[in-house]
Tab-separated table of N, CA, C and O in Angstrom:
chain	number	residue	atom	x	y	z
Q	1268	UNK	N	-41.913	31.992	98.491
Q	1268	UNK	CA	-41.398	31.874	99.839
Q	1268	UNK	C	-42.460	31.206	100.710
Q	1268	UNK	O	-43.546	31.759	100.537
Q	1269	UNK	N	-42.514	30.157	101.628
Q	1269	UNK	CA	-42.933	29.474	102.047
Q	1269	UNK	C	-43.758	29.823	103.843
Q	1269	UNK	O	-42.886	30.272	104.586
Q	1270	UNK	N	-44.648	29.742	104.307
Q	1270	UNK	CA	-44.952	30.548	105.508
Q	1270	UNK	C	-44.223	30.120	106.459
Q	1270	UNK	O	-43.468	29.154	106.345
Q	1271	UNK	N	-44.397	30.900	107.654
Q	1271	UNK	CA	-43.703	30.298	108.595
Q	1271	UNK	C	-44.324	29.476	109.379
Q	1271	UNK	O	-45.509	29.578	109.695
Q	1272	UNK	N	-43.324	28.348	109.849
Q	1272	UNK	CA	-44.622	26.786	110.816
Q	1272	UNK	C	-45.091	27.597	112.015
Q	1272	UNK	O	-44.455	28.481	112.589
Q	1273	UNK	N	-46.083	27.231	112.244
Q	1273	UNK	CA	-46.642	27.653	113.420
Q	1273	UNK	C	-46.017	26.256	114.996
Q	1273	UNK	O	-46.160	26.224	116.218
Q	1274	UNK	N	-45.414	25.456	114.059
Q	1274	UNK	CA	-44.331	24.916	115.643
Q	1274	UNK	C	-43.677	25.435	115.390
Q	1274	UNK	O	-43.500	26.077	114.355
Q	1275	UNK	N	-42.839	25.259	116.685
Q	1275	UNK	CA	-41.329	25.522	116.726
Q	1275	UNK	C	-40.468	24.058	116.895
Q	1275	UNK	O	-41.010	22.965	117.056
Q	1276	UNK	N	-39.372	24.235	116.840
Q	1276	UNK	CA	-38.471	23.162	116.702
Q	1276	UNK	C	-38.976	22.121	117.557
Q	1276	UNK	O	-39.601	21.124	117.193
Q	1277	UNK	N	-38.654	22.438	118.710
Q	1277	UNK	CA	-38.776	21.596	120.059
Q	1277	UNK	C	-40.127	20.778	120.249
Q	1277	UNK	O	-40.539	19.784	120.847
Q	1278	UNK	N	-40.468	21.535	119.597
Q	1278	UNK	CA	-42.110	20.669	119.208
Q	1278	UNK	C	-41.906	19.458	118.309
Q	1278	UNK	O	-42.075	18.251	118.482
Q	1279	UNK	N	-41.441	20.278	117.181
Q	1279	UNK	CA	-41.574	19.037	116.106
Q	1279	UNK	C	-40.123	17.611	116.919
Q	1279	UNK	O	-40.440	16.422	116.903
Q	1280	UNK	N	-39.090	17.925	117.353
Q	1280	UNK	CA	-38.267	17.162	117.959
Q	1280	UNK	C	-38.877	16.362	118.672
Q	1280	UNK	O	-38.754	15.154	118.468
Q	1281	UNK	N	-39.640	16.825	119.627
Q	1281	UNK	CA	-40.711	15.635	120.904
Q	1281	UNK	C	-41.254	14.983	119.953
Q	1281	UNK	O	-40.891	13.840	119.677
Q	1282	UNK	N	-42.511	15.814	119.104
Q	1282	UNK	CA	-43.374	14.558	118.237
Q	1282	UNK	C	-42.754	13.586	117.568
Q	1282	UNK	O	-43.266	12.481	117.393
Q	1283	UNK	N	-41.285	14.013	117.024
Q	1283	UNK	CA	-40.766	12.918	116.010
Q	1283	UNK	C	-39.967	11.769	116.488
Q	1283	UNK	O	-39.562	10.843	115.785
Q	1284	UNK	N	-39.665	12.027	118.576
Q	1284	UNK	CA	-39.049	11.254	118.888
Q	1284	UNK	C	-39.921	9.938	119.140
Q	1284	UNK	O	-39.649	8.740	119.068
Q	1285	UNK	N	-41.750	11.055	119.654
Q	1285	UNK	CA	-42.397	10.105	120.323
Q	1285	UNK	C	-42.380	8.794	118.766
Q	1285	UNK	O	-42.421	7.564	118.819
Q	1286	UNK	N	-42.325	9.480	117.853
Q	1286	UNK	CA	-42.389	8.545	116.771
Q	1286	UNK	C	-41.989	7.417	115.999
Q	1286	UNK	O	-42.501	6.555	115.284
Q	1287	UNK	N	-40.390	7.915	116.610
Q	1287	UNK	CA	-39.279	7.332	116.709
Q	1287	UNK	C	-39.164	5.795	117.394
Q	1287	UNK	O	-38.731	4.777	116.855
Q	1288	UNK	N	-39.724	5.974	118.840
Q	1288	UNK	CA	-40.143	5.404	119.780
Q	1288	UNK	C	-40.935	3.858	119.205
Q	1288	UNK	O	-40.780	2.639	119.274
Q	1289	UNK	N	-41.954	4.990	118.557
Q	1289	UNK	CA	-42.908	3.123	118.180
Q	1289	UNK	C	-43.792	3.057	119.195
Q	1289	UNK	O	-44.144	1.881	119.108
Q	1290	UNK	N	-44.583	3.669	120.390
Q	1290	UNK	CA	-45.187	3.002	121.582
Q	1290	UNK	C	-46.525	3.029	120.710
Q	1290	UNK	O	-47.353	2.136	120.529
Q	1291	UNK	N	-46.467	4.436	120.191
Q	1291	UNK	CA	-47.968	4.264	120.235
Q	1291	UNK	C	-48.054	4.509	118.429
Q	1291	UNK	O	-47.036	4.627	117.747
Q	1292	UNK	N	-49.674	4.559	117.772
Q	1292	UNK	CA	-49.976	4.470	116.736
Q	1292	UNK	C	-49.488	6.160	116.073
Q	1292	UNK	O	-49.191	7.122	116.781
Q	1293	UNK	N	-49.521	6.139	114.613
Q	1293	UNK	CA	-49.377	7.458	113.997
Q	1293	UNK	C	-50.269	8.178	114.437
Q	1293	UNK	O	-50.032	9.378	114.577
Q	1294	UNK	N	-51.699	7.580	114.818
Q	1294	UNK	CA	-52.975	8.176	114.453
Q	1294	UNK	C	-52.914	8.893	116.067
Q	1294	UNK	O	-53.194	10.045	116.398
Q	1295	UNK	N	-52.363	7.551	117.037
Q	1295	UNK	CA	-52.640	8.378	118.530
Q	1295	UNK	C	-51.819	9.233	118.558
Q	1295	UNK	O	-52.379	10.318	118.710
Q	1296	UNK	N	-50.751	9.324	118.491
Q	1296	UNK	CA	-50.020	10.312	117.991
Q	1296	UNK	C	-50.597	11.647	117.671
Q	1296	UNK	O	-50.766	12.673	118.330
Q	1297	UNK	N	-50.879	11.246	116.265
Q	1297	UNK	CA	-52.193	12.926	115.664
Q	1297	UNK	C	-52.547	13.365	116.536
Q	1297	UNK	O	-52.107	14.444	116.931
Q	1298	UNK	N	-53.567	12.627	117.223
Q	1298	UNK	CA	-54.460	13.135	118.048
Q	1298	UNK	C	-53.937	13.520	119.117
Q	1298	UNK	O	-54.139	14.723	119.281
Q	1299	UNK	N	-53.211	12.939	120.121
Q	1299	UNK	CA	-52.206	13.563	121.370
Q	1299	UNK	C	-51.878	15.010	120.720
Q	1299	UNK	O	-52.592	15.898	121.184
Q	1300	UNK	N	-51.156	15.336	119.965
Q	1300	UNK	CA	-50.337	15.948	119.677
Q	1300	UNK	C	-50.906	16.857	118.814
Q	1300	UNK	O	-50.132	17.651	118.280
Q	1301	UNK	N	-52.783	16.968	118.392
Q	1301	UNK	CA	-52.570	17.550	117.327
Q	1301	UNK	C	-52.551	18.390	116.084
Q	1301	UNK	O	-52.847	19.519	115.695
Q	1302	UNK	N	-51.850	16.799	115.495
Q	1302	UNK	CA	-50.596	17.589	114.115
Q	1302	UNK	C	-51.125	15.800	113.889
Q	1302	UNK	O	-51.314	14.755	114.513
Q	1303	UNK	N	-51.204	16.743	111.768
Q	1303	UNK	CA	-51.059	15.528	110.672
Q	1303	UNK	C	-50.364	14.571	110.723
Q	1303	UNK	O	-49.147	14.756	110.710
Q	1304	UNK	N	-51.017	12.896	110.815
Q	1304	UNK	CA	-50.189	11.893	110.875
Q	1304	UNK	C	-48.817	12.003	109.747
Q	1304	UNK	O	-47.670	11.567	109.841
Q	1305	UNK	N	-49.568	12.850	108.583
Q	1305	UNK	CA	-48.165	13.245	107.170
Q	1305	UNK	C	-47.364	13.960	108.204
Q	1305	UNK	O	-46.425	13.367	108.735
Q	1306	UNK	N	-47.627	15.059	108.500
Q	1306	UNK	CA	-46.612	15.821	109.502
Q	1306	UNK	C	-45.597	15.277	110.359
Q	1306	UNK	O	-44.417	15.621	110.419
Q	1307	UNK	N	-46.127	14.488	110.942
Q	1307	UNK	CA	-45.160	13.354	112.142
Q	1307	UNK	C	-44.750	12.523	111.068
Q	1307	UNK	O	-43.946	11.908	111.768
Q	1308	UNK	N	-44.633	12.018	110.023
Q	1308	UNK	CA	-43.361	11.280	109.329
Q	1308	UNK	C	-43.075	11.938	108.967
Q	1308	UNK	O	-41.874	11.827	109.211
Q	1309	UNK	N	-43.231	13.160	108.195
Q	1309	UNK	CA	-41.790	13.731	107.650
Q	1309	UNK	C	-41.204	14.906	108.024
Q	1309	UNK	O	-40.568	15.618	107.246
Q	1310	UNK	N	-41.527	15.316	110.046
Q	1310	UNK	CA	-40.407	15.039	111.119
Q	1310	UNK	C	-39.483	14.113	111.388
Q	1310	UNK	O	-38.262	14.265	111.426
Q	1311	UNK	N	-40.187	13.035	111.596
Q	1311	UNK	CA	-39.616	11.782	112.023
Q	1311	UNK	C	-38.465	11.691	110.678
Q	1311	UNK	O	-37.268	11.590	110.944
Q	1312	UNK	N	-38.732	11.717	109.864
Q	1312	UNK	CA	-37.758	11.418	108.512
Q	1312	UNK	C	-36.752	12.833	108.661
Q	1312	UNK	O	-35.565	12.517	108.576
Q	1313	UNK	N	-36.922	13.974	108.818
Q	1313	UNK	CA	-36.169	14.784	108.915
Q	1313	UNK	C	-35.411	14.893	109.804
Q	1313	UNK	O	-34.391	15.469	109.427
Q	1314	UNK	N	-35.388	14.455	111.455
Q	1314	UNK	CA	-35.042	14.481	112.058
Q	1314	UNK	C	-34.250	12.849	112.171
Q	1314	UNK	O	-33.152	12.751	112.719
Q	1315	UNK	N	-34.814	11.885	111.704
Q	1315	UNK	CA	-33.308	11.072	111.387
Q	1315	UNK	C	-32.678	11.671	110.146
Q	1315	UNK	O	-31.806	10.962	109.644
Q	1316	UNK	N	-32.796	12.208	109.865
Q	1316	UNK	CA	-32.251	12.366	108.361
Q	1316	UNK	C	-30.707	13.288	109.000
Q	1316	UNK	O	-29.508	13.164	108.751
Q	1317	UNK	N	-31.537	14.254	109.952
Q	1317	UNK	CA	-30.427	15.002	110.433
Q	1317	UNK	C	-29.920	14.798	111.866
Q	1317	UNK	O	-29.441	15.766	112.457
Q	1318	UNK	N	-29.985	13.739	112.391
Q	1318	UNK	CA	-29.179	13.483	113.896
Q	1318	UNK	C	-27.973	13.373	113.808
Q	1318	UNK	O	-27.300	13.287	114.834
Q	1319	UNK	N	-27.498	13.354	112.780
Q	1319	UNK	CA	-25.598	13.286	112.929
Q	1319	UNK	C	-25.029	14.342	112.958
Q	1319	UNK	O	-23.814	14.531	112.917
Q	1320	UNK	N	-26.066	15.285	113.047
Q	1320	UNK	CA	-25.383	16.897	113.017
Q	1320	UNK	C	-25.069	17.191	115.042
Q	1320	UNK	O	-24.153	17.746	115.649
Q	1321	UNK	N	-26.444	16.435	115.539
Q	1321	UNK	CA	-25.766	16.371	117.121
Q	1321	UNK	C	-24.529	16.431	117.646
Q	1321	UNK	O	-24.046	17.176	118.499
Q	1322	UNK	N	-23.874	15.124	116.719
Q	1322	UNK	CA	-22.798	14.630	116.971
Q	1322	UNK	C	-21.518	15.662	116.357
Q	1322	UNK	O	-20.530	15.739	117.087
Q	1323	UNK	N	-21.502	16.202	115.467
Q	1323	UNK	CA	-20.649	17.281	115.023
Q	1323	UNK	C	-20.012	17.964	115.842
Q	1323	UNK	O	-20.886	18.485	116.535
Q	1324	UNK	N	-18.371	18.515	116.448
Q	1324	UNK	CA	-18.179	19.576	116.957
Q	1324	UNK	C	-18.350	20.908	116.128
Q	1324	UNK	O	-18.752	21.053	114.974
Q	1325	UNK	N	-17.981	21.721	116.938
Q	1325	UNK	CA	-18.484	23.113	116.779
Q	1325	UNK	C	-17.109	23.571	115.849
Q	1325	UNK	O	-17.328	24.471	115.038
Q	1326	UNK	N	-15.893	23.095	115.896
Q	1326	UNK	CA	-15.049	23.799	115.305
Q	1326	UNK	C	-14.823	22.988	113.404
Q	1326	UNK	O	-13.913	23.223	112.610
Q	1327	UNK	N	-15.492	22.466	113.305
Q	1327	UNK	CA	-15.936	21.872	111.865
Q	1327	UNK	C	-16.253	23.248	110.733
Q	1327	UNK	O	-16.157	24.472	110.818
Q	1328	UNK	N	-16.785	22.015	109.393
Q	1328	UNK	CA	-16.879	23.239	108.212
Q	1328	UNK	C	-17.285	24.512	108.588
Q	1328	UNK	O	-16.643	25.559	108.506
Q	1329	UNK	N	-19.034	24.225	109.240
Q	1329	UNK	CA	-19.222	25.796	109.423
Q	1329	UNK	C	-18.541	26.987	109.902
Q	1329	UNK	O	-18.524	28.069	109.316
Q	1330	UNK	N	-17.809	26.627	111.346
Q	1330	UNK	CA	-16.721	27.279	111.842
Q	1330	UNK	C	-15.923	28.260	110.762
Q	1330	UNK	O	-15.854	29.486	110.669
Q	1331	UNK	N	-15.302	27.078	109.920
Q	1331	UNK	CA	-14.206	27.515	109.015
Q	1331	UNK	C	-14.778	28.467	107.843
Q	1331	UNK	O	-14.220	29.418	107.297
Q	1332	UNK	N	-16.207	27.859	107.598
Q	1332	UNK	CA	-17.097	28.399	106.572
Q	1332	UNK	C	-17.094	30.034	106.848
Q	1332	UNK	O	-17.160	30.967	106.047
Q	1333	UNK	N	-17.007	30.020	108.084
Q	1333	UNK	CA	-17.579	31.554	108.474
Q	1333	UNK	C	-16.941	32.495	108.798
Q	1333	UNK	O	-17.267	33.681	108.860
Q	1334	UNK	N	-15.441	31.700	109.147
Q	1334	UNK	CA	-14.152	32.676	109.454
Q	1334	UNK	C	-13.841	33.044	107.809
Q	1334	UNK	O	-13.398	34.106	107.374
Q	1335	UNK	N	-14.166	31.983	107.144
Q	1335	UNK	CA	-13.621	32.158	105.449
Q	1335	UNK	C	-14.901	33.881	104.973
Q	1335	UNK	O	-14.455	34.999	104.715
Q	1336	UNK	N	-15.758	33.666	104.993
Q	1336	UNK	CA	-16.925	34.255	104.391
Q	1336	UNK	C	-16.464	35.997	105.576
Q	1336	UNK	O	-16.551	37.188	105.277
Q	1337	UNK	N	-16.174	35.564	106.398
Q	1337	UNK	CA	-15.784	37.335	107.225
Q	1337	UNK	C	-14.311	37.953	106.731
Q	1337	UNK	O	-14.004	39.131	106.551
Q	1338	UNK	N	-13.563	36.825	106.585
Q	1338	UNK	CA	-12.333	37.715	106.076
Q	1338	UNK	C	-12.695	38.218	104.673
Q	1338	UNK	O	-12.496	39.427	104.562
Q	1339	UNK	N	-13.332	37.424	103.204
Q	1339	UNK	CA	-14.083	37.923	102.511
Q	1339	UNK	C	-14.633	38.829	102.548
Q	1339	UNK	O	-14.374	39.689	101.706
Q	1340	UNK	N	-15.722	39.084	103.606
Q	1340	UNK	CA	-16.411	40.248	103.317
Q	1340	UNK	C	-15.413	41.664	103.818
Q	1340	UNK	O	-15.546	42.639	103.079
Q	1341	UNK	N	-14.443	41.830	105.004
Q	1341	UNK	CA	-13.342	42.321	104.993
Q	1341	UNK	C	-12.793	43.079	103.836
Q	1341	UNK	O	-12.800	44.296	103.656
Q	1342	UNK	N	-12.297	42.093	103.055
Q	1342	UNK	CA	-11.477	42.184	101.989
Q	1342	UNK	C	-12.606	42.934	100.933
Q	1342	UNK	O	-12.401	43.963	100.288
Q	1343	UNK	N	-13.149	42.576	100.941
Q	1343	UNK	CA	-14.728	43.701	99.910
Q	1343	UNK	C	-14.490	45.168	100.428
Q	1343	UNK	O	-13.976	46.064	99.758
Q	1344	UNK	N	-15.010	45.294	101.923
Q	1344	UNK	CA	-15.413	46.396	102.639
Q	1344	UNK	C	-14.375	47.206	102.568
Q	1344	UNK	O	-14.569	48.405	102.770
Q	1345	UNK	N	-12.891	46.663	102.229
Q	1345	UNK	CA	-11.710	47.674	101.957
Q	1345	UNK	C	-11.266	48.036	100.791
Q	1345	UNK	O	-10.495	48.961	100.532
Q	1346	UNK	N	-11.975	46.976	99.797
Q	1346	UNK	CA	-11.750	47.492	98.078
Q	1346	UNK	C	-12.919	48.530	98.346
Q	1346	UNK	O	-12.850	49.736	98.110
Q	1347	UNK	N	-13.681	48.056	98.721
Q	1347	UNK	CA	-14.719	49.119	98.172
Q	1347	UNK	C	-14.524	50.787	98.870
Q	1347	UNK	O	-14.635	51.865	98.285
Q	1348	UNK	N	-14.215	50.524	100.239
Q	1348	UNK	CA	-13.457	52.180	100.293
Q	1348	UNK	C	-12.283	52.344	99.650
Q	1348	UNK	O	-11.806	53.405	100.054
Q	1349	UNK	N	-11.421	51.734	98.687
Q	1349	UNK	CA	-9.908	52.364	98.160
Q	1349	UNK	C	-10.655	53.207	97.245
Q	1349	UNK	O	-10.445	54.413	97.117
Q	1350	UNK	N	-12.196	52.043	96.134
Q	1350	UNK	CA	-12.840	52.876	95.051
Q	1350	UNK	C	-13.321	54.073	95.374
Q	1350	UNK	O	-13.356	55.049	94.626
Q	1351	UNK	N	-13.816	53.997	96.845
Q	1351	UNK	CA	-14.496	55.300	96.972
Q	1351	UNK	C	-13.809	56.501	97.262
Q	1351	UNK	O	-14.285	57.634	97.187
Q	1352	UNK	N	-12.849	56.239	97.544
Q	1352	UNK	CA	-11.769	57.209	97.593
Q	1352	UNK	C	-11.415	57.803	96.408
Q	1352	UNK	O	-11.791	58.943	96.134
Q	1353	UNK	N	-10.346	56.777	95.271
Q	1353	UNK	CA	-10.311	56.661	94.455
Q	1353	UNK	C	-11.312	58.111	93.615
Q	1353	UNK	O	-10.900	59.236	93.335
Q	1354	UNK	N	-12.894	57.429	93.370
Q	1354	UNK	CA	-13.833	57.761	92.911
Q	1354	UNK	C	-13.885	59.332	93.089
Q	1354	UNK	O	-13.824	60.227	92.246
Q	1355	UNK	N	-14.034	59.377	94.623
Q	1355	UNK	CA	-14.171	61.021	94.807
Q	1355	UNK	C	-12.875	61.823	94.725
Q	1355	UNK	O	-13.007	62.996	95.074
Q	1356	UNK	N	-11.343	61.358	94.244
Q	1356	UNK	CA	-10.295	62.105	94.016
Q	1356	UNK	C	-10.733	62.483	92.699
Q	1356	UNK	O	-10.743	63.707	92.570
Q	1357	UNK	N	-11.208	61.657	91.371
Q	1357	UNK	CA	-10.852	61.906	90.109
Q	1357	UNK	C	-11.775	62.882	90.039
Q	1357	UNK	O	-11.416	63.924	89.491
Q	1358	UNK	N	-13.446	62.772	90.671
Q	1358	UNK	CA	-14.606	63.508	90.282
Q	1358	UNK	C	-13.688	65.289	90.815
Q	1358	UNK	O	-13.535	66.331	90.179
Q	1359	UNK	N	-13.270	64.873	92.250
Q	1359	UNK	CA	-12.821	66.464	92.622
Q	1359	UNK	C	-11.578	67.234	91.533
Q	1359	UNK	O	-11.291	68.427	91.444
Q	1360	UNK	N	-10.979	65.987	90.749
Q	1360	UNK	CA	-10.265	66.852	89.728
Q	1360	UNK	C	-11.051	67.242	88.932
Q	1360	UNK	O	-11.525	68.375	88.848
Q	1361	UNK	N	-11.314	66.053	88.086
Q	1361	UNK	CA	-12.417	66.803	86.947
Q	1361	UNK	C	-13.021	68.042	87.306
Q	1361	UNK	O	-13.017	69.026	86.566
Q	1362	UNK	N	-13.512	68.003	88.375
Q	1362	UNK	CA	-14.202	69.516	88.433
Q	1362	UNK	C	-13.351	70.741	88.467
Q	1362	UNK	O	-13.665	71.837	88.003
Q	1363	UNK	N	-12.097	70.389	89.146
Q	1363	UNK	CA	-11.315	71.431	89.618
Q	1363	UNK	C	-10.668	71.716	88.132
Q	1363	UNK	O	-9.883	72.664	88.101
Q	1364	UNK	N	-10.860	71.129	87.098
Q	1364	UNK	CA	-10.573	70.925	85.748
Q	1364	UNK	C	-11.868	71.716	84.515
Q	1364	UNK	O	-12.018	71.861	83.302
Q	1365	UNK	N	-12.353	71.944	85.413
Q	1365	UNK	CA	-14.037	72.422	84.698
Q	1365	UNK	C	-14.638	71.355	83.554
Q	1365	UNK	O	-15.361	71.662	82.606
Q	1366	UNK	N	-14.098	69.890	83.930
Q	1366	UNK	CA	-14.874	69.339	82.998
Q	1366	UNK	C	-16.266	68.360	84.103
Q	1366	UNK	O	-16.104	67.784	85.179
Q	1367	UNK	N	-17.463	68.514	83.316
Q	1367	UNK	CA	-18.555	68.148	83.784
Q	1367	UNK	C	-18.760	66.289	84.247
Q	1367	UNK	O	-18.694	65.238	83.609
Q	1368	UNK	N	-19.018	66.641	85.627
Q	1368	UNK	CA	-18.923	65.081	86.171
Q	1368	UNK	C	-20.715	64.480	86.638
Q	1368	UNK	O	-21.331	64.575	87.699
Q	1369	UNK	N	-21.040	63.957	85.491
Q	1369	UNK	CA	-21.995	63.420	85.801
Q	1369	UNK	C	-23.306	64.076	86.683
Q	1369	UNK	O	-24.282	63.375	86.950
């Protein structure tokens, strides 16, 4: 498992725009800012990599992803109390049966 960055987003977003930009060198950059000239490209690369997610509305896959994944877990959370029900009827016979339950 990997540590956690000591930026935060909004950080790495400014540096990779200033980068984006072109005004100034990688190196002035570093130094303004710094953070490893490696670091500021592969922001800069990550953050074009992912700008079309800006553009995305909100009611897209994830949306659907997540209404899908809650009715799922739903549908778990109610099998799993029928078993437990289930579970503790047979154990209370068995016993009421005098045979030994686990």
């Amino acid at each position: 498992m990997g540590r956690k960055s000591k930026f935060d987003a909004s950080f790495k977003a400014k540096v990779a725009l200033e980068a984006i930009k072109e005004q100034k060198t990688l190196t002035e950059l570093a130094k303004e800012f710094e953070v490893s000239p490696v670091k500021i490209t592969a922001w800069k690369q990550e953050f074009l990599a992912n700008a079309s997610a800006a553009f995305v509305s909100p009611d897209t896959s994830r949306e659907k992803e997540f209404s899908h994944l809650k009715a799922e877990k739903d549908r778990l959370l109610k099998k799993v109390g029928e078993l437990t029900i289930e579970n503790d009827f047979f154990a209370s016979a068995c016993e009421d049966a005098g045979l030994k339950v686990r």
